[in-house]
Coordinates of C-alpha atoms in Angstrom, one line a residue:
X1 CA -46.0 -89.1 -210.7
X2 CA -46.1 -90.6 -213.8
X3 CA -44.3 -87.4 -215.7
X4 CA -41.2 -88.1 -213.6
X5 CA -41.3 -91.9 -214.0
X6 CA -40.7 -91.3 -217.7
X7 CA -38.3 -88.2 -217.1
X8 CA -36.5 -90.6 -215.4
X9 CA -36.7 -93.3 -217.9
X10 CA -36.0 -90.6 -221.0
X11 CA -32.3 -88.7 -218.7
X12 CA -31.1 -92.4 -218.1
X13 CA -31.1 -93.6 -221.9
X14 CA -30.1 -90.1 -222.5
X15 CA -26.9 -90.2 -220.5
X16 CA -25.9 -93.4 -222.3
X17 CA -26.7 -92.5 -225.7
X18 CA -24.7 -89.6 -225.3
X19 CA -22.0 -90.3 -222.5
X20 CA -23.2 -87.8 -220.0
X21 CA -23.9 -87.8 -216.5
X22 CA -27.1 -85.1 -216.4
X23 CA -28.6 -84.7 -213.0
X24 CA -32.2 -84.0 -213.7
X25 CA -31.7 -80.5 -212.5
X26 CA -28.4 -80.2 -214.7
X27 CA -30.3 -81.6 -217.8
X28 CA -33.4 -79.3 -217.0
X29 CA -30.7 -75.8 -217.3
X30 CA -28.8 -77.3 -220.1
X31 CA -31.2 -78.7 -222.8
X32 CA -34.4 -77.7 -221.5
X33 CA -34.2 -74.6 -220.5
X34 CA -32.6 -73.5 -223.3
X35 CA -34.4 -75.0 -225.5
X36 CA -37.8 -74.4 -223.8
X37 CA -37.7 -71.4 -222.4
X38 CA -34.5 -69.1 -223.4
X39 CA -35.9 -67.6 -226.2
X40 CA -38.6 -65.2 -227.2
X41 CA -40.8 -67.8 -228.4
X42 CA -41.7 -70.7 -225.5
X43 CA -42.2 -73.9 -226.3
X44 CA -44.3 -74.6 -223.4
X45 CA -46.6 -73.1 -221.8
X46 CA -47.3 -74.1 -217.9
X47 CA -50.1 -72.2 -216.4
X48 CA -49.0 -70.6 -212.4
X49 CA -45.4 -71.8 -213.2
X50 CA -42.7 -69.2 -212.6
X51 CA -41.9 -69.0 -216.5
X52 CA -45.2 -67.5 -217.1
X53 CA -45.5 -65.2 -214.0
X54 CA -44.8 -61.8 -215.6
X55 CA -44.0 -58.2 -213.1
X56 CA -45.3 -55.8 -214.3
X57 CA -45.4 -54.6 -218.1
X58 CA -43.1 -58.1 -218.5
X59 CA -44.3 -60.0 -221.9
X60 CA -42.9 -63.6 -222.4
X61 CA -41.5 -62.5 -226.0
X62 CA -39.9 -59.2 -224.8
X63 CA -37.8 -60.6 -222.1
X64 CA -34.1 -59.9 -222.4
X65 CA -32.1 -62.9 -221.4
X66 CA -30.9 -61.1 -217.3
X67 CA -35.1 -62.0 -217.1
X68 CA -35.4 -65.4 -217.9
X69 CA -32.8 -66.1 -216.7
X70 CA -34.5 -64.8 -212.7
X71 CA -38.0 -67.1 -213.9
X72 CA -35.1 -70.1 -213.7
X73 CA -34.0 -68.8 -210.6
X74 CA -37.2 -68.4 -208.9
X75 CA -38.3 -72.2 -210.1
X76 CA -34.8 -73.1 -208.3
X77 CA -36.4 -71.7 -205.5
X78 CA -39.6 -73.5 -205.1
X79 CA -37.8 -76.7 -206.2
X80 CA -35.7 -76.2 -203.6
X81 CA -37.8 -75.1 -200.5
X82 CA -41.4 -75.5 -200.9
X83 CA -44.0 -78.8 -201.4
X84 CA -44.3 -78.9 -205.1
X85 CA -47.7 -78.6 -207.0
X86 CA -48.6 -78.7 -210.2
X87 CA -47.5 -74.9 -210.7
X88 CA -43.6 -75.8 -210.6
X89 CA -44.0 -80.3 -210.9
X90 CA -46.0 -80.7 -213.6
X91 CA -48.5 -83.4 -213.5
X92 CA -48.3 -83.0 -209.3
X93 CA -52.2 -81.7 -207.6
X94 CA -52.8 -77.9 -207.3
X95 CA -52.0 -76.2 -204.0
X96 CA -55.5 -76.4 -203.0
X97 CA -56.7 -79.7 -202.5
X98 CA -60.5 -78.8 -203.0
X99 CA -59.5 -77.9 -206.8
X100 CA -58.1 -81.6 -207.3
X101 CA -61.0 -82.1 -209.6
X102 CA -60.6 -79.2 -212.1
X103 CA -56.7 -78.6 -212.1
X104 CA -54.9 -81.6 -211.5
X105 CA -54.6 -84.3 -213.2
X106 CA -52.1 -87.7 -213.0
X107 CA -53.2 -87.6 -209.1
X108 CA -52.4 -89.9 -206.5
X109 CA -54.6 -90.1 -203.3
X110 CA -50.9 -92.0 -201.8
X111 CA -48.3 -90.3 -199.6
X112 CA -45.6 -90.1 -202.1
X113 CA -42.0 -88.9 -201.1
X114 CA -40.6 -85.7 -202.9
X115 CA -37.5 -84.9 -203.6
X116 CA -36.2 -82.0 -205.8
X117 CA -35.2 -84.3 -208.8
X118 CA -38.7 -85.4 -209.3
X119 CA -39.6 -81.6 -210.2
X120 CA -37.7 -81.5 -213.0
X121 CA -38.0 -85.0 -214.1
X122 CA -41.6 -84.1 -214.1
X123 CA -41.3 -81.3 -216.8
X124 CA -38.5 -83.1 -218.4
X125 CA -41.7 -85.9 -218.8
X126 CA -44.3 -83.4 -219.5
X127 CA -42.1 -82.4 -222.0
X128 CA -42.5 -85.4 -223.7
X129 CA -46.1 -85.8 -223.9
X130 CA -47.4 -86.5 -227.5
X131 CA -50.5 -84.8 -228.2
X132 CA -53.2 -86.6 -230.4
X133 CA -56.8 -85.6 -231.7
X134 CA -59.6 -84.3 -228.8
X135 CA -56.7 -82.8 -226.7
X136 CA -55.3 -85.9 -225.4
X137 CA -51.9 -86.6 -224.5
X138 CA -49.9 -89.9 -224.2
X139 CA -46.9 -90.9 -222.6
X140 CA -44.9 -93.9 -223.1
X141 CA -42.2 -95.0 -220.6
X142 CA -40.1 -96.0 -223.5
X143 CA -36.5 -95.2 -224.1
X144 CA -36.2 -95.4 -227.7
X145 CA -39.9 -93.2 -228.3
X146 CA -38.8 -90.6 -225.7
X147 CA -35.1 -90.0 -227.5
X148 CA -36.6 -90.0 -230.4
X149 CA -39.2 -87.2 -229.3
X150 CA -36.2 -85.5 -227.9
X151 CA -34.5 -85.3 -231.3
X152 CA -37.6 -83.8 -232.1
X153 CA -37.6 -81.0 -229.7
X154 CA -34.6 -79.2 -231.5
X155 CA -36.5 -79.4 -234.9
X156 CA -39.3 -77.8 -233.5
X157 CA -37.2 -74.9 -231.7
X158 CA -35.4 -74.5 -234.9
X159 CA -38.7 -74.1 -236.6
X160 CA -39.7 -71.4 -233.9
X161 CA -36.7 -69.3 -235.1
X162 CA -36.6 -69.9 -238.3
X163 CA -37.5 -66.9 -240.1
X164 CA -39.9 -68.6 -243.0
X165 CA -42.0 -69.5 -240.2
X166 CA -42.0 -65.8 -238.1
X167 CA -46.1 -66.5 -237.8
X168 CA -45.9 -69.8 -236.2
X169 CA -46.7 -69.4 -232.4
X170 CA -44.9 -71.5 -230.0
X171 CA -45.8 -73.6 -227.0
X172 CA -46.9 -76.7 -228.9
X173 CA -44.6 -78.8 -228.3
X174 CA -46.9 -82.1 -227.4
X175 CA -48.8 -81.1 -230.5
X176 CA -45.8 -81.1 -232.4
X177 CA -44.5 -84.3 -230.4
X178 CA -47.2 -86.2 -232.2
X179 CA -46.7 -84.8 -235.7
X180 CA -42.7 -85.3 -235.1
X181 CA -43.1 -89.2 -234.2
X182 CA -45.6 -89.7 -236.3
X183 CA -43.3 -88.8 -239.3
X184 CA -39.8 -89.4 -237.9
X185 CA -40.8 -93.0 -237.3
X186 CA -42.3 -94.5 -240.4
X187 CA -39.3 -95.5 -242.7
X188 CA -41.9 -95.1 -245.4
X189 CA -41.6 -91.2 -245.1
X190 CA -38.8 -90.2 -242.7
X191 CA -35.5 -88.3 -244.9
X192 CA -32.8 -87.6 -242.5
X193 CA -32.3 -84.7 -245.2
X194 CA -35.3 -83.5 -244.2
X195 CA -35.6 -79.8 -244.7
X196 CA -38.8 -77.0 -243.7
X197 CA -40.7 -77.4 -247.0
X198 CA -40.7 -81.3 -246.5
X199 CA -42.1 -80.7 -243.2
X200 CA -44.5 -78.7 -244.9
X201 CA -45.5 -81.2 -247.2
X202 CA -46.2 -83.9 -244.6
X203 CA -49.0 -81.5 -243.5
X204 CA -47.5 -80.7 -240.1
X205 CA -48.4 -76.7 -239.8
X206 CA -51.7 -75.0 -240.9
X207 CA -50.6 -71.6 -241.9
X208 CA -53.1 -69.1 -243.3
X209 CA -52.5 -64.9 -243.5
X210 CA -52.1 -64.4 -239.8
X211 CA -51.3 -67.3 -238.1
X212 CA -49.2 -70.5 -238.3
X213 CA -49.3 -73.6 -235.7
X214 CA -49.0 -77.1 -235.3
X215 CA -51.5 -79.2 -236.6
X216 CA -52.9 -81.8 -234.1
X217 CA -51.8 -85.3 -235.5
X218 CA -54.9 -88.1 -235.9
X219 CA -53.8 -90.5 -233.3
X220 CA -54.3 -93.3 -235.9
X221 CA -51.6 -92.0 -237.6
X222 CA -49.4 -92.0 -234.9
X223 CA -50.3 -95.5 -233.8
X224 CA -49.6 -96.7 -237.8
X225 CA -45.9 -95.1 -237.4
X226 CA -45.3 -96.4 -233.6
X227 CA -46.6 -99.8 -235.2
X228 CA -43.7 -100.2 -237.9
X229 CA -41.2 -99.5 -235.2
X230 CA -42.8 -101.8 -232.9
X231 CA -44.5 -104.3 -234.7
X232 CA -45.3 -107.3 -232.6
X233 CA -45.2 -105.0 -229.2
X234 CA -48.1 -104.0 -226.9
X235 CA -46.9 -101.0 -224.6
X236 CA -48.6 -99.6 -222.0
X237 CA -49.6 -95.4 -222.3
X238 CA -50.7 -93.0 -219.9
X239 CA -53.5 -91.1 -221.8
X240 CA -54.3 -87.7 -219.9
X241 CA -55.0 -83.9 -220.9
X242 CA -54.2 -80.4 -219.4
X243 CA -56.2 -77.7 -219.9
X244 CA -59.2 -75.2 -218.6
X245 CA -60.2 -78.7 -217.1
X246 CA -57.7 -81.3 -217.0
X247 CA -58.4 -85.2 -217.6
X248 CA -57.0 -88.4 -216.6
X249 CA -57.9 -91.4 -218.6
X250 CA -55.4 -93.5 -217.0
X251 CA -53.1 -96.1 -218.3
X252 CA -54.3 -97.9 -221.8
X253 CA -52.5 -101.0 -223.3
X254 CA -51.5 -99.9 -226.7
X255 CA -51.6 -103.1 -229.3
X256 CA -49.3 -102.3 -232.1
X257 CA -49.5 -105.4 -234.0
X258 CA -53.1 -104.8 -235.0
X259 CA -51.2 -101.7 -237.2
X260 CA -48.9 -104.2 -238.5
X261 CA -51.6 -106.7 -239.3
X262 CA -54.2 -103.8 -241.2
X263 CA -51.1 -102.4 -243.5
X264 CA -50.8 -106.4 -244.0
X265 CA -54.3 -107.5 -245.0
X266 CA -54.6 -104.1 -247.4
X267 CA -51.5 -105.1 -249.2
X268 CA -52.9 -108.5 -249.6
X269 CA -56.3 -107.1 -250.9
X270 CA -54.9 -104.0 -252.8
X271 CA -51.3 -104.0 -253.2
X272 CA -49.5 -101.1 -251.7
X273 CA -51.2 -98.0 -250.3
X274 CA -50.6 -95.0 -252.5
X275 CA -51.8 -92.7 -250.0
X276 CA -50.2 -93.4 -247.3
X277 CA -51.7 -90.2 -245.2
X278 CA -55.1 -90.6 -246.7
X279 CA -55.1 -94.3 -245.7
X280 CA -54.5 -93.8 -242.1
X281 CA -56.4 -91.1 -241.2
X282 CA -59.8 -93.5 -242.5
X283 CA -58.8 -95.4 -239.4
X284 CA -59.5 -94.9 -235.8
X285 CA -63.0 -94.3 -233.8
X286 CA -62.9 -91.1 -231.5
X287 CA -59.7 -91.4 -229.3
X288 CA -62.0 -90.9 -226.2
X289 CA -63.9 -93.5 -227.4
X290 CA -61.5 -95.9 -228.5
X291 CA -60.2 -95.4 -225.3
X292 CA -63.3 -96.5 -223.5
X293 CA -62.4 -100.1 -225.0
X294 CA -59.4 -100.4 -222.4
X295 CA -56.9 -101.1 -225.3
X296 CA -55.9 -99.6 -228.8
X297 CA -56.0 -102.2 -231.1
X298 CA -58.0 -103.9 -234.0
X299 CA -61.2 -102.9 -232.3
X300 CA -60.3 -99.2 -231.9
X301 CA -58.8 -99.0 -235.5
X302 CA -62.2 -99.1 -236.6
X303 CA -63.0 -96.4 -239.4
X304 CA -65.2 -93.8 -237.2
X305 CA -67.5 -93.6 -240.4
X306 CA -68.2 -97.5 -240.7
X307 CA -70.5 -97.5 -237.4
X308 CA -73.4 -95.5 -239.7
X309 CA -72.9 -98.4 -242.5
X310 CA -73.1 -101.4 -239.5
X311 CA -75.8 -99.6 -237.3
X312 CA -77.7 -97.4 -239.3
X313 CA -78.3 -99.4 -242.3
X314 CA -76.5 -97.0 -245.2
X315 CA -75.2 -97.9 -248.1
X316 CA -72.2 -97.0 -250.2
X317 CA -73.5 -96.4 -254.0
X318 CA -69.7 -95.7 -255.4
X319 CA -71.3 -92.4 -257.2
X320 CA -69.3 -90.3 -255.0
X321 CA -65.0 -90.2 -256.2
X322 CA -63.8 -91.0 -252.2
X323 CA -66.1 -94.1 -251.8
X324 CA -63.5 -96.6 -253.6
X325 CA -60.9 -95.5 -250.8
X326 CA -63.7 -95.8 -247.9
X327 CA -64.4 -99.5 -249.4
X328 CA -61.1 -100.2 -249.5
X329 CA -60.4 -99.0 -245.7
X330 CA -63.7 -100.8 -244.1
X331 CA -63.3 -104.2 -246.2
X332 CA -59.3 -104.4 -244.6
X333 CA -60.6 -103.7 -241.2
X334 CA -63.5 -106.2 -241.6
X335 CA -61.3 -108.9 -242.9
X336 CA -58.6 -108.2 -240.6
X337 CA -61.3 -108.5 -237.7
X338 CA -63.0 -111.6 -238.7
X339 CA -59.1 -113.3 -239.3
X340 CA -58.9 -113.2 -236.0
X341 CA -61.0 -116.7 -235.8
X342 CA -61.1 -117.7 -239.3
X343 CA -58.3 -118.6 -241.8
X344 CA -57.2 -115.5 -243.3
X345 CA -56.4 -116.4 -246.6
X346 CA -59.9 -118.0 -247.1
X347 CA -61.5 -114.5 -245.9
X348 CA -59.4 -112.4 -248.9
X349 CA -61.3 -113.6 -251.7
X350 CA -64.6 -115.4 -249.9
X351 CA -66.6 -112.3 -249.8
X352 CA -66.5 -111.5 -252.8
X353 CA -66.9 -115.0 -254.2
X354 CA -70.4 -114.9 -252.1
X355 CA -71.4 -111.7 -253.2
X356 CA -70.8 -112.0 -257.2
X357 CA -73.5 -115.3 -256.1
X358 CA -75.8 -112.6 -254.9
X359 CA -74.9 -110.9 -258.0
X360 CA -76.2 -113.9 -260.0
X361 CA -79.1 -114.8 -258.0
X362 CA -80.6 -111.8 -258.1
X363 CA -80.3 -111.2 -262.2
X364 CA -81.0 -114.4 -262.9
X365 CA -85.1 -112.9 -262.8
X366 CA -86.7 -110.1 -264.6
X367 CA -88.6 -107.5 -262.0
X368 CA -86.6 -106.1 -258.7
X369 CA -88.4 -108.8 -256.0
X370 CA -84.9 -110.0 -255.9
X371 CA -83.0 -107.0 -255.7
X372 CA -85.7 -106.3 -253.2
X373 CA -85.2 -109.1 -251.1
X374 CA -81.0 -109.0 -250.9
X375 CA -81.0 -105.1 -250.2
X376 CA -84.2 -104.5 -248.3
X377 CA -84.3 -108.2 -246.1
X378 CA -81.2 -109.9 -246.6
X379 CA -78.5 -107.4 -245.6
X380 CA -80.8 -106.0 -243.3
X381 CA -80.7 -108.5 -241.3
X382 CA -79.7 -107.7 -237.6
X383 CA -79.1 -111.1 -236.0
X384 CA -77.4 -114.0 -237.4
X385 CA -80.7 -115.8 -236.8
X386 CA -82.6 -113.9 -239.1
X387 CA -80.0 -113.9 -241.7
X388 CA -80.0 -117.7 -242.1
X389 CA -83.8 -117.9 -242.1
X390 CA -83.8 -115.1 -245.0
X391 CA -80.5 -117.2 -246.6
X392 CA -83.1 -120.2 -246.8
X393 CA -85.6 -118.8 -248.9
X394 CA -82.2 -118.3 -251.6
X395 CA -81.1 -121.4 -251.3
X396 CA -84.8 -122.6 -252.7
X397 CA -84.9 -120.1 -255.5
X398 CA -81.4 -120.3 -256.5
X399 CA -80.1 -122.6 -259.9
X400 CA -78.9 -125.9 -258.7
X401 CA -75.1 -124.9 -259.6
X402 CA -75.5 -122.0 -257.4
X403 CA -76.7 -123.9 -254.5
X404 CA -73.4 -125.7 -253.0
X405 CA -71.8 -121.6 -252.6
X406 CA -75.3 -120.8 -250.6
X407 CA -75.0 -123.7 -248.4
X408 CA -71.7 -123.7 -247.5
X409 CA -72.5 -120.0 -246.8
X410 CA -75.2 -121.0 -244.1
X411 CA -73.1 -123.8 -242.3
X412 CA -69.9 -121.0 -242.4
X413 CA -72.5 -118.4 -241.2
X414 CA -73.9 -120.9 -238.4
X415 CA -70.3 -121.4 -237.1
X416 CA -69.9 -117.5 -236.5
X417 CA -70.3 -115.5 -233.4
X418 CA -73.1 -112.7 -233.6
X419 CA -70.4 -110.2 -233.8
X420 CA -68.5 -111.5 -236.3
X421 CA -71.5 -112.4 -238.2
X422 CA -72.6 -108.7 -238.1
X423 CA -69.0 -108.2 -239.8
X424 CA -69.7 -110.6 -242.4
X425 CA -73.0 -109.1 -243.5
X426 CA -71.3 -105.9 -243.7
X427 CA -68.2 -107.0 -245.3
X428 CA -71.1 -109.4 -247.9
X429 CA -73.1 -106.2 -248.4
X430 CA -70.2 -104.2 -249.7
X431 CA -68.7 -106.5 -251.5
X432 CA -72.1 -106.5 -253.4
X433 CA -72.7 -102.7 -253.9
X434 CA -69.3 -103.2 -255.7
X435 CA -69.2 -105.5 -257.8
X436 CA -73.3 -104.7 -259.0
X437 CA -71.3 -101.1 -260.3
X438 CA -70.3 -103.6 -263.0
X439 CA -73.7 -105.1 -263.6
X440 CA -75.9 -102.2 -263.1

């Protein structure tokens, strides 16, 4: 299973970072036990497994340690003697195979062989699931992202017991796996003098009168951070959920560069971000969805809220304060998208050289049967076809100086795909809504 592949992956690195020689089941008693489970707060909470099993009048925070210490025992015992399932090898079917479909997940229809280390490489791997937006999960087989979440694991345990925090309830540790990597691995943000109210700042826990927890990490942020530590990389992830209901998306080539290459074209449109959180939480369609793509990359970086402006004809108007940021946000993701076959450099500036044209062309008359026709035809055009037939009837009214710019504009439209001429108009339309604030 695909838990104990990356247990596997995360114990070996381990043992050489640190000059050990764990077993799995020496690893599970030592680190992750004790940090997991030896406590009155858990950090984890597996449904049917023997840490949760309670005699009776038992509660998992009242237990002395002679207690937990028998729940270890008794998982010792299954590991040891029985056919493990996904109550004691996480990620492994239920017991009952007609219940494959609501509580198992990660599932293999092959006869695997089982040995005892692959139950606890299996929680030591479910261990370092990194939970994202919509209740997804994702593991990488990665040595460097699993240490790294396993630094994590003892700031999250120290955060469970620290007394500042006495609200915040425990067994969230993939939730806090993806809030941990997202900040301990962008060198924009990461302090290795990091202390609880920094962690507080970075918007990691939602606390209110009764309550604090983990807040669930956007998974574009996540992606943005992996990105800066692996800039050029694509790496493979396993994208599943447990719960009520568990789900198995499957594995999903994850294509870090596009990160590298939206932070890029920004900076070469803008200058630095300011907001760095702000910024990359405009990115990103619904993970689910994104998903349905078969990779994260460019594609799936797309701002969720851009769809209504390409599909359902809406414009920005700039009379609201967080429309300059959205602008910003949709015309990096546009131009990064349509550098992908045109010249990049050409793209940062041609936009908006076309749409000041516009600009002119359509105050060049008295009346609004311009204005008309470039909001109401022009940009409404759906096909590239019916863009360079409406493009014609400017290029007849337009002033003879202005006519080279809408030429050249029709044999660079005619040389586009139909997706990436959809992306132009879009790109063209608000590139015009911004620069008529200055007009209007």
């Amino acid at each position: 299973m695909i838990t104990s592949v990356v247990g596997r992956t995360f114990l070996k690195a381990y043992n050489e970072k640190y000059r050990k020689d764990f077993s799995p089941k020496e690893f599970f008693e030592e680190e992750y036990w004790q940090l997991f489970f030896n406590h009155s707060k858990y950090m984890q909470w597996v449904t049917n497994s023997p840490f949760v099993q309670m005699k009776s009048g038992q509660k998992p925070h009242l237990l002395n340690e002679q207690e937990r210490m028998e729940k270890l025992e008794a998982l010792y015992e299954k590991a040891g003697k029985e056919i493990p399932d996904a109550s004691f090898a996480l990620g492994f079917p239920a017991s009952e195979a007609k219940d494959y479909a609501s509580t198992s997940g990660l599932v293999s229809d092959l006869a695997i062989p089982v040995d005892e280390d692959e139950v606890y490489l299996s929680w030591i791997g479910s261990g370092l699931g990194i939970g994202v937006s919509r209740g997804f999960t994702i593991l990488f087989d990665d040595a460097a992202i699993t240490l790294q979440t396993y630094e994590g694991w003892k700031v999250y345990r120290s955060c469970l017991d620290h007394q500042a925090l006495e609200k915040l309830r425990g067994n969230q540790v993939n939730t806090w796996n993806g809030q941990w990597l997202t900040y301990s691995m962008n060198p924009d943000e990461y302090d290795a003098d990091f202390n609880l109210f920094d962690l507080t700042q970075q918007g990691i826990f939602k606390v209110d009168a009764s309550l604090a927890e983990v807040n669930t990490v956007n998974w574009s942020q996540l992606f943005f951070s992996l990105s800066q530590q692996f800039p050029k990389s694509e790496m493979m992830g396993y994208v599943y959920g447990f719960g009520q209901t568990n789900k198995t998306i499957g594995f999903i080539p994850f294509q870090f560069k596009a990160g590298s290459t939206i932070k890029e074209v920004y900076r070469e449109l803008f200058g630095q971000v300011t907001d760095k959180r702000v910024f990359e939480s405009l990115f990103g369609m619904r993970f689910d969805e994104a998903c349905k793509l078969g990779s994260i990359g460019m594609l799936a970086l797309r701002p969720e809220s851009l769809k209504s402006f390409m599909y359902d004809e809406k414009n920005l108007n700039f009379k609201k304060e967080n429309e300059i940021i959205n602008y910003q946000a949709y015309k990096t993701w546009l131009t990064a998208m349509l550098s992908r076959t045109r010249n990049k450099e050409e793209l940062l500036t041609y936009s908006e050289d076309v749409a000041k044209a516009i600009i002119r062309y359509k105050n060049d008359v008295t009346g609004t049967e311009r204005r008309n026709f470039v909001e109401g035809t022009l940009f409404k055009s759906k096909i590239k076809v019916d863009f360079l037939d409406h493009l014609e009837k400017v290029i007849k009214d337009v002033m003879e100086d202005e006519k080279v710019t809408f030429k050249n504009l029709r044999d660079n439209v005619h040389l586009m795909s139909n997706e990436d001429c959809k992306y132009f108009i879009t790109l063209l339309k608000f590139d015009y809504a911004y620069y008529s604030r200055e007009t209007n």
